[in-house]
Coordinates of C-alpha atoms in Angstrom, one line a residue:
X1 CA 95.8 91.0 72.3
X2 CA 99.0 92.1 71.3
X3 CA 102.6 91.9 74.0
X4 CA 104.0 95.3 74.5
X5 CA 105.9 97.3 77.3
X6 CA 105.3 100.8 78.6
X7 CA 107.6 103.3 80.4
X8 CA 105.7 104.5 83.8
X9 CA 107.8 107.5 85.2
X10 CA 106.8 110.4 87.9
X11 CA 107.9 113.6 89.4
X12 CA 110.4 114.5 86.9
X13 CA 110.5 118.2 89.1
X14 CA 112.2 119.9 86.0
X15 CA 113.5 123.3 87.3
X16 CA 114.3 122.1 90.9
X17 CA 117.9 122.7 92.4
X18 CA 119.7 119.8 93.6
X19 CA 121.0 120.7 97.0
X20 CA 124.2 119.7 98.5
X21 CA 127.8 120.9 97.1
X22 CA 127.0 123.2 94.3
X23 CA 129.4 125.9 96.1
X24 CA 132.4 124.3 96.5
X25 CA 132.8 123.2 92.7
X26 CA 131.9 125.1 89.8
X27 CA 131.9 122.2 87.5
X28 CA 129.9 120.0 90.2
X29 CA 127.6 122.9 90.3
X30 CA 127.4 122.1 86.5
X31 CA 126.7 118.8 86.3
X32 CA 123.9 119.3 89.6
X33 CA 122.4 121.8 87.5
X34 CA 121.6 119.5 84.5
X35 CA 121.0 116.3 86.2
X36 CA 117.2 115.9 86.3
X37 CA 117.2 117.1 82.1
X38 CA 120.0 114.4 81.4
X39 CA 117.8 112.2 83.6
X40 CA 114.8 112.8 81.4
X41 CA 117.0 113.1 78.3
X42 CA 117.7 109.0 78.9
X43 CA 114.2 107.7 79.7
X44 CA 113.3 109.4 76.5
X45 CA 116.2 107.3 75.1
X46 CA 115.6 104.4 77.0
X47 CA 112.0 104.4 75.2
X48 CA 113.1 104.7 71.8
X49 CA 115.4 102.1 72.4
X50 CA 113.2 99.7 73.5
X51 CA 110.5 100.5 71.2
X52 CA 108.2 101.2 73.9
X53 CA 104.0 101.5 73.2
X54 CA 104.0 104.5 75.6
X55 CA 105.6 106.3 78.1
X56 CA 103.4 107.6 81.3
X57 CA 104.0 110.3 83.9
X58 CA 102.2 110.6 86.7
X59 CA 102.3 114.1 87.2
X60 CA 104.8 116.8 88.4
X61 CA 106.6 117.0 85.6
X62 CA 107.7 120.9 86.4
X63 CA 108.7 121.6 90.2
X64 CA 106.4 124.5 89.6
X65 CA 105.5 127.7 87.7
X66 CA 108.3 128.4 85.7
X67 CA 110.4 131.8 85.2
X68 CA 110.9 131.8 81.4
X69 CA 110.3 129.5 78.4
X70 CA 113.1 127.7 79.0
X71 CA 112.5 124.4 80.5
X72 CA 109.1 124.4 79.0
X73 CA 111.2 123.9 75.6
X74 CA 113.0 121.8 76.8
X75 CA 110.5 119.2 78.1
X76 CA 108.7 120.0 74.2
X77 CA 111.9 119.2 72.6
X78 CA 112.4 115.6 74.4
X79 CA 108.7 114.6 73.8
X80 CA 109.2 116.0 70.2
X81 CA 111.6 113.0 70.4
X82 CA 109.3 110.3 71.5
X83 CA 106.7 111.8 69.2
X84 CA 109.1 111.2 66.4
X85 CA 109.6 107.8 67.1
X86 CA 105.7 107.1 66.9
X87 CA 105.6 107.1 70.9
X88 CA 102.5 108.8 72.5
X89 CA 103.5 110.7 76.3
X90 CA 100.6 110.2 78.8
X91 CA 100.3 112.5 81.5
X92 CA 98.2 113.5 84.7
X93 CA 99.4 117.2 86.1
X94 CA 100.1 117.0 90.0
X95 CA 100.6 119.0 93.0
X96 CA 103.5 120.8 91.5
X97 CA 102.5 121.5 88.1
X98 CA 98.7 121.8 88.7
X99 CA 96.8 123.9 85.8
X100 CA 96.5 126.7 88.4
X101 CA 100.2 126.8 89.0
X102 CA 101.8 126.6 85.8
X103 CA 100.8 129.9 84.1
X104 CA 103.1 130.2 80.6
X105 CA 102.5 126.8 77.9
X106 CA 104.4 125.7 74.9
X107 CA 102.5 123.8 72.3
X108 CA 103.3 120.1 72.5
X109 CA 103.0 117.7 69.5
X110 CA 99.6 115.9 69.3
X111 CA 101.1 112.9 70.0
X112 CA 101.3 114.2 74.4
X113 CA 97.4 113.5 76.2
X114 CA 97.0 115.5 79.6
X115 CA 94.3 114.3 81.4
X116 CA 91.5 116.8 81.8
X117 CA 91.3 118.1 85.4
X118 CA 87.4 118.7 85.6
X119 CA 86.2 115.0 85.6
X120 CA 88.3 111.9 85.1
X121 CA 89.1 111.1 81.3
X122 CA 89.8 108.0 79.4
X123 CA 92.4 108.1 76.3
X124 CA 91.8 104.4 74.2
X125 CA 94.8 102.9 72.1
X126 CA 93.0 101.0 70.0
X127 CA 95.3 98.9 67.9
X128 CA 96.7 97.9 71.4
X129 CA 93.5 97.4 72.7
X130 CA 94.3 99.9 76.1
X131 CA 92.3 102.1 77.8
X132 CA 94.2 104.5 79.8
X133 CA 92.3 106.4 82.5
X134 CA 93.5 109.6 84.5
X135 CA 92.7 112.8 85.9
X136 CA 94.7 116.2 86.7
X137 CA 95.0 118.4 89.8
X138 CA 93.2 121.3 89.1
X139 CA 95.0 123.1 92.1
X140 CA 97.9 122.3 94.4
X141 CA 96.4 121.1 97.5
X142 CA 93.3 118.0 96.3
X143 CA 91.7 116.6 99.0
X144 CA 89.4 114.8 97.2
X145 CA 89.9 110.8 96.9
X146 CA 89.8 111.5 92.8
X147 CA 90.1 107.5 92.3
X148 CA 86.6 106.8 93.3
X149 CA 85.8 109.3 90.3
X150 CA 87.8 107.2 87.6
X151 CA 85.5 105.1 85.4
X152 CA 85.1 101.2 85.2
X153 CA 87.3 99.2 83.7
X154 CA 87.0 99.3 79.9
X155 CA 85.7 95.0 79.3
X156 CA 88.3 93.2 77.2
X157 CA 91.1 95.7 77.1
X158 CA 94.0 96.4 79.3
X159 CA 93.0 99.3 81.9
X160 CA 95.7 101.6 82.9
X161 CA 94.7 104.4 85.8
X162 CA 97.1 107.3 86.3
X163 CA 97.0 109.2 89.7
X164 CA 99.0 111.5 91.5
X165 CA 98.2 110.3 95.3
X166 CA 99.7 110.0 98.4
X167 CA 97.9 106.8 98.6
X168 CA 98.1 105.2 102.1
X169 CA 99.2 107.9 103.5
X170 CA 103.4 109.0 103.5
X171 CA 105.1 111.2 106.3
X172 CA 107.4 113.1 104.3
X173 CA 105.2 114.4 101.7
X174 CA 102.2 115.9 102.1
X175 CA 98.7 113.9 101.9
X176 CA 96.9 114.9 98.5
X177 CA 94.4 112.9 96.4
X178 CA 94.2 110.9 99.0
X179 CA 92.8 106.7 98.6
X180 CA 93.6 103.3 99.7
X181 CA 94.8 100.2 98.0
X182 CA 91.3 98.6 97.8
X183 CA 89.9 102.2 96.4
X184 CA 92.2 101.8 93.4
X185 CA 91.5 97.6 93.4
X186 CA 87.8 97.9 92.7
X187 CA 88.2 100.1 89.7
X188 CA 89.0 96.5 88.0
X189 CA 91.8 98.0 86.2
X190 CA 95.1 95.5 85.3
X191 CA 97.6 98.4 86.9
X192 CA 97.8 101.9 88.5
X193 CA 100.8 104.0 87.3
X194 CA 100.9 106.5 91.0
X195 CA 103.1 109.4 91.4
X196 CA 103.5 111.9 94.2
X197 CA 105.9 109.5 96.3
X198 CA 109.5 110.0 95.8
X199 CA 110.7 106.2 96.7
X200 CA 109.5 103.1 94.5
X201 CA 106.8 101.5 96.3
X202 CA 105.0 98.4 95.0
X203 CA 101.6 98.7 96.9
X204 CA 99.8 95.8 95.4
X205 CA 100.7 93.0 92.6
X206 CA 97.1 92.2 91.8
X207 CA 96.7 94.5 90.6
X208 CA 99.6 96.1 89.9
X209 CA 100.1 99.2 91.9
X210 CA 103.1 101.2 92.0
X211 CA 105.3 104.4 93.0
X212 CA 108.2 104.1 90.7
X213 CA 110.0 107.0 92.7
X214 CA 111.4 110.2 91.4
X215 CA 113.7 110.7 88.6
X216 CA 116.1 112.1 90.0
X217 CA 117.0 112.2 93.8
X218 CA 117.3 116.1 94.7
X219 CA 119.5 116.0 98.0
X220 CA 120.5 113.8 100.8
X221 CA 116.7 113.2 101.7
X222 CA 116.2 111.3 98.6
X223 CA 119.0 108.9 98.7
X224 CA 119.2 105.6 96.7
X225 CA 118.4 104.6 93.3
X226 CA 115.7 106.6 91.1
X227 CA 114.5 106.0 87.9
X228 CA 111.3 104.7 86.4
X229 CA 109.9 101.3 85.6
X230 CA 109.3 99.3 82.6
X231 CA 105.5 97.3 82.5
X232 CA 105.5 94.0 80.9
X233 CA 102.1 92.9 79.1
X234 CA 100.9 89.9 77.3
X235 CA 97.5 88.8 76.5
X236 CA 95.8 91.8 78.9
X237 CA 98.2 90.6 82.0
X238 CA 101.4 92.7 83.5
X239 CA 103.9 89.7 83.0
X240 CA 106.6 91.6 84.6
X241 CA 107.9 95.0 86.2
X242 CA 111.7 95.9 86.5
X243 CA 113.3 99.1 87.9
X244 CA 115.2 101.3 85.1
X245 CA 117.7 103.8 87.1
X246 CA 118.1 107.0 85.1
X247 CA 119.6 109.1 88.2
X248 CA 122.7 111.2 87.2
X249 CA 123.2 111.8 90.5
X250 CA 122.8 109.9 93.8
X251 CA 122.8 110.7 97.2
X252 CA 123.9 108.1 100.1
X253 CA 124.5 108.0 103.7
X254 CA 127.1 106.0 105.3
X255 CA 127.5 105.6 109.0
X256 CA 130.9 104.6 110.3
X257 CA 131.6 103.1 113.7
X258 CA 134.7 105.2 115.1
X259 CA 134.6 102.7 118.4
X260 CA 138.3 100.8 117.5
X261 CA 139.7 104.5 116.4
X262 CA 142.3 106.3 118.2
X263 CA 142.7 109.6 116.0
X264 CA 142.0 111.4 113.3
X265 CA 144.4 109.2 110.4
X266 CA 142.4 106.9 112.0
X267 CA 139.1 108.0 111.0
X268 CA 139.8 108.7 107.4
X269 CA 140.9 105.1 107.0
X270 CA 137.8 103.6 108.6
X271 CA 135.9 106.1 106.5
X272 CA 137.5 105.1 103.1
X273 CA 137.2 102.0 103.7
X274 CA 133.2 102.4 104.5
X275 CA 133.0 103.8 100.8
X276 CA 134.9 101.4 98.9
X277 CA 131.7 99.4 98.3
X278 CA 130.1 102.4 96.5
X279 CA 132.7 103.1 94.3
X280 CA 130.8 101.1 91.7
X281 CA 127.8 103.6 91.8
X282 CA 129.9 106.3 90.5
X283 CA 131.3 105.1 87.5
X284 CA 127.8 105.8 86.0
X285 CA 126.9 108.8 87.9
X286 CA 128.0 111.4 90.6
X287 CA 127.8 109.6 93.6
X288 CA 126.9 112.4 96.9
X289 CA 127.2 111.1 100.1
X290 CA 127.1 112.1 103.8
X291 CA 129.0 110.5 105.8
X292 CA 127.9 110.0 110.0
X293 CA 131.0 109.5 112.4
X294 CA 129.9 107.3 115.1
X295 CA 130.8 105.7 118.3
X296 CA 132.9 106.1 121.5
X297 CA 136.0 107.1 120.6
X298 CA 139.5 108.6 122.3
X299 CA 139.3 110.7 118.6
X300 CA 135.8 112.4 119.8
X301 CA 137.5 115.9 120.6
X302 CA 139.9 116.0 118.2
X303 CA 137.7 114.8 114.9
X304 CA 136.3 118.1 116.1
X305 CA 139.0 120.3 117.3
X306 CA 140.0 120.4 113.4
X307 CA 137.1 119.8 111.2
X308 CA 138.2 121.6 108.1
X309 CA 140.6 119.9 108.2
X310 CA 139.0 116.6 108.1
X311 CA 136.5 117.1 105.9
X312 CA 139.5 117.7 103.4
X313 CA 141.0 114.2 104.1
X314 CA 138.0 112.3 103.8
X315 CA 136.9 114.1 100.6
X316 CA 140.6 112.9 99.5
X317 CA 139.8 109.8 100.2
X318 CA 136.6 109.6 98.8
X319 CA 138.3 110.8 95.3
X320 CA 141.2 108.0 96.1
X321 CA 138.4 105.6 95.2
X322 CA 136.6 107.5 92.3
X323 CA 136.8 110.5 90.7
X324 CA 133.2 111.6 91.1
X325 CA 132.5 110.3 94.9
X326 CA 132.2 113.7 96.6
X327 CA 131.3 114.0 100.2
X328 CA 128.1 116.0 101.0
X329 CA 128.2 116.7 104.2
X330 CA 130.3 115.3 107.5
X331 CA 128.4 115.1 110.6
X332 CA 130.8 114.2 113.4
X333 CA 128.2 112.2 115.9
X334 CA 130.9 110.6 118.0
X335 CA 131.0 110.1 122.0
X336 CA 134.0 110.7 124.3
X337 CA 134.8 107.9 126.6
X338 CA 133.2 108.3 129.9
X339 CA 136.3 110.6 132.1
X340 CA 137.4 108.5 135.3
X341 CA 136.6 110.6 138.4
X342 CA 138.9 113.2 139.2
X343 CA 140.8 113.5 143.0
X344 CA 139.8 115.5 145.4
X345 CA 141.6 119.5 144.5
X346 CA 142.2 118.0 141.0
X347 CA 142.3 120.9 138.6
X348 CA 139.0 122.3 136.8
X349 CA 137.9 119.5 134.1
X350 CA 136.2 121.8 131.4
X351 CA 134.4 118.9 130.0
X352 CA 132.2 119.0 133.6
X353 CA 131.8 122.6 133.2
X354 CA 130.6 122.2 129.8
X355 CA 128.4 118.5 130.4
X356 CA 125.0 120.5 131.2
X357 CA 125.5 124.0 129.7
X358 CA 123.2 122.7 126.6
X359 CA 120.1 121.8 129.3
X360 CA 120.3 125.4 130.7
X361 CA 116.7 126.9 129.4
X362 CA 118.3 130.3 129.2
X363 CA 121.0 129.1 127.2
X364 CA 118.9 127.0 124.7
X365 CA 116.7 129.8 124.2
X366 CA 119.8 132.5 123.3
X367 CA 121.2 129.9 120.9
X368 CA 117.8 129.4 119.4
X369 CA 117.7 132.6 119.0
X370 CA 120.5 132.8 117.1
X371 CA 120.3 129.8 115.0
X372 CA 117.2 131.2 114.0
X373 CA 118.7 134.4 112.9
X374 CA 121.1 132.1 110.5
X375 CA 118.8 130.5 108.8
X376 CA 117.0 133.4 108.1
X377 CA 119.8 135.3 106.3
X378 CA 120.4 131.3 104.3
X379 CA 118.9 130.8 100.8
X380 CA 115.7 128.6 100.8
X381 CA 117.4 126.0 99.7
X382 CA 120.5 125.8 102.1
X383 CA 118.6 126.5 105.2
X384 CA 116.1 123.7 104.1
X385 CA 118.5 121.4 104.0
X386 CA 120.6 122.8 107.1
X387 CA 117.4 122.0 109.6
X388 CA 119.4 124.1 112.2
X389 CA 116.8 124.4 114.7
X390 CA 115.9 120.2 114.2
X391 CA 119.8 120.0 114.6
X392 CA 120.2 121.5 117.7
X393 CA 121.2 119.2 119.7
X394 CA 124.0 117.7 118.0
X395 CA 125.3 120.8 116.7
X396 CA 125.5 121.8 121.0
X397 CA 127.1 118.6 121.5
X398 CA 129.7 119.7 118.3
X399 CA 130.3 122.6 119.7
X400 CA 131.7 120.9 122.9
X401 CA 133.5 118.8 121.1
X402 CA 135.4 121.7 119.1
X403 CA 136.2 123.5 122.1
X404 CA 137.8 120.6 124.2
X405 CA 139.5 119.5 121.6
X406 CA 141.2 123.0 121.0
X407 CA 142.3 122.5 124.6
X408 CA 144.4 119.7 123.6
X409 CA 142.2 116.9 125.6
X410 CA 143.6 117.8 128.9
X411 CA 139.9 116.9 130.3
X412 CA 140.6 113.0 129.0

């Protein structure tokens, strides 16, 4: 049996917005536009590069039904590519692009095998002596465990089974196809290509079982590297399985202890020097990153008091380091220092008048109100990622913040 490698990719979600800072930029808007294409555009590279036997995707290919032709073409046009380059594309459809989602088709070459959705189907290679076995969601929502309906291991050849599967279970996506490691064990086969989960997972080594993550990381929920993976195999065995980032953009959070701060100049400082480390990440790719203020700090009130304003700074930093490190979002979680007890006939300390207003049921329910009223009038997208009414909270406790500090810390 002959060596080879294999390129095992999932939820490419062509067509899906990246959100995060596409307003403030019009070329950032740009390049957030295009990045899960150039992301695909490099794994098809990547595999005619490395003179791959075949490249797998395990489903969700489209983020859904699509509004023209457009991206269709242009997922024809890169598997044109591999096809080409005498590299078959092996695909199971998932939750996203099931066959009763997607309604409009381009003809791909013949070289491209979607699995049936019906029954499970088996597609042999035979001068590689493979037998890759897989089966597509016929809807969006599959409840059925579809591994148990996958066929036995072909004797003698190297068995590949595709699923898209939320396999053990995964809180934040929803539970399709569901099975269990020892489901997808006793079909015998040498390794499972999964897709559905949007983080790289190895689930088992023998056999192989693995998430490779998505493509492309789509907002500040999806931080960290994404890519694919590249399979190993000698003599019927997986002899190795290495990560291959293709992300154009990446998303990262950084957390910064404001505890030895004083003010504002400060902050920035501590902040720049938080991102220094990532500055590497960005010479390859647009690097998005929301940055969490932390800590009991003297600075609380006025980090808030001007927050345009130092949003602006630490973006300026962030570009001090490199070009394309842009700050998502700032979320100013701070603490003031606990206020020493004020003499008797002392003068009204606003921060006591404000300490409770948040617990007051009456109030919480009128600002609920009108948080929900926001993110009503928002665009899917934004009020997605906004999560004003999971926010609440710490945008009460911002609020305070703001207005003490535009009283000059008097209360302090």
């Amino acid at each position: 049996m002959t060596a080879f490698s294999f390129i095992h990719a999932a939820d490419l979600h062509l067509g899906s917005p990246l959100a995060g800072l596409a307003a403030r930029d019009a070329d950032l808007a740009r390049r957030l536009a295009s990045a899960s294409r150039q992301a695909f555009e490099d794994l098809v590279s990547q595999a005619i590069e490395r003179s791959v036997a075949f490249v797998v995707v395990a489903g969700d290919v489209y983020d859904g039904d699509w509004a023209d032709t457009t991206i269709g073409l242009f997922f024809a046009r890169q598997v044109a590519r591999l096809d080409r380059a005498g590299i078959p594309t092996i695909l199971v459809r998932g939750n996203h692009d099931a066959e009763s989602v997607i309604t409009r088709s381009i003809t791909l070459p013949a070289s491209v095998h979607v699995f049936p959705t019906a029954r499970a189907g088996t597609l042999r290679l035979d001068a590689l002596r493979v037998a890759v076995h897989g089966r597509s969601f016929q809807g969006r929502a599959v409840e059925e465990n579809l591994s148990l309906t996958y066929p036995a291991a072909v004797p003698g050849w190297f068995n590949l089974g595709v699923l898209h599967t939320s396999c053990t279970g995964h809180a934040a996506h929803e539970t399709y196809a569901p099975c269990s490691v020892a489901d997808l064990a006793a079909r015998g086969y040498e390794y499972w290509a999964l897709g559905h989960i949007h983080e790289y997972a190895e689930l088992s080594r023998d056999p192989w079982i693995v998430f490779p993550g998505n493509l492309q990381g789509r907002s500040v929920r999806e931080c960290g590297e994404k890519g694919a993976v590249v399979v190993d195999v000698a003599d019927g065995r997986v002899t190795g399985v290495s990560r291959l980032p293709l992300d154009r953009a990446r998303f990262e959070r950084v957390t910064v202890d404001l505890g030895a701060v004083a003010d504002a100049r400060g902050a920035v400082e501590a902040v720049e020097a938080a991102l220094a480390p990532l500055a590497p990440i960005a010479a390859r790719r647009l690097l998005l990153v929301r940055v969490h203020l932390a800590g009991t700090t003297r600075a609380h009130d006025a980090l808030a008091a001007d927050r345009e304003s130092l949003t602006a700074e630490i973006q300026a930093a962030a570009h001090r380091l490199h070009e394309d490190i842009w700050l998502e979002r700032l979320k100013i979680e701070t603490r003031r220092p606990r206020a020493a007890a004020e003499p008797t006939g002392a003068a009204i300390d606003p921060a006591a008048l404000l300490a409770d207003l948040d617990r007051d049921p009456e109030f919480r329910a009128r600002a609920k109100a009108a948080l929900a009223e926001i993110g009503g009038r928002m665009p899917g997208t934004a009020a997605a990622e906004a999560d004003l009414d999971a926010e609440f909270d710490a945008l009460c406790a911002e609020a305070e913040a703001l207005v003490l500090g535009r009283l000059g810390g008097r209360h302090c």
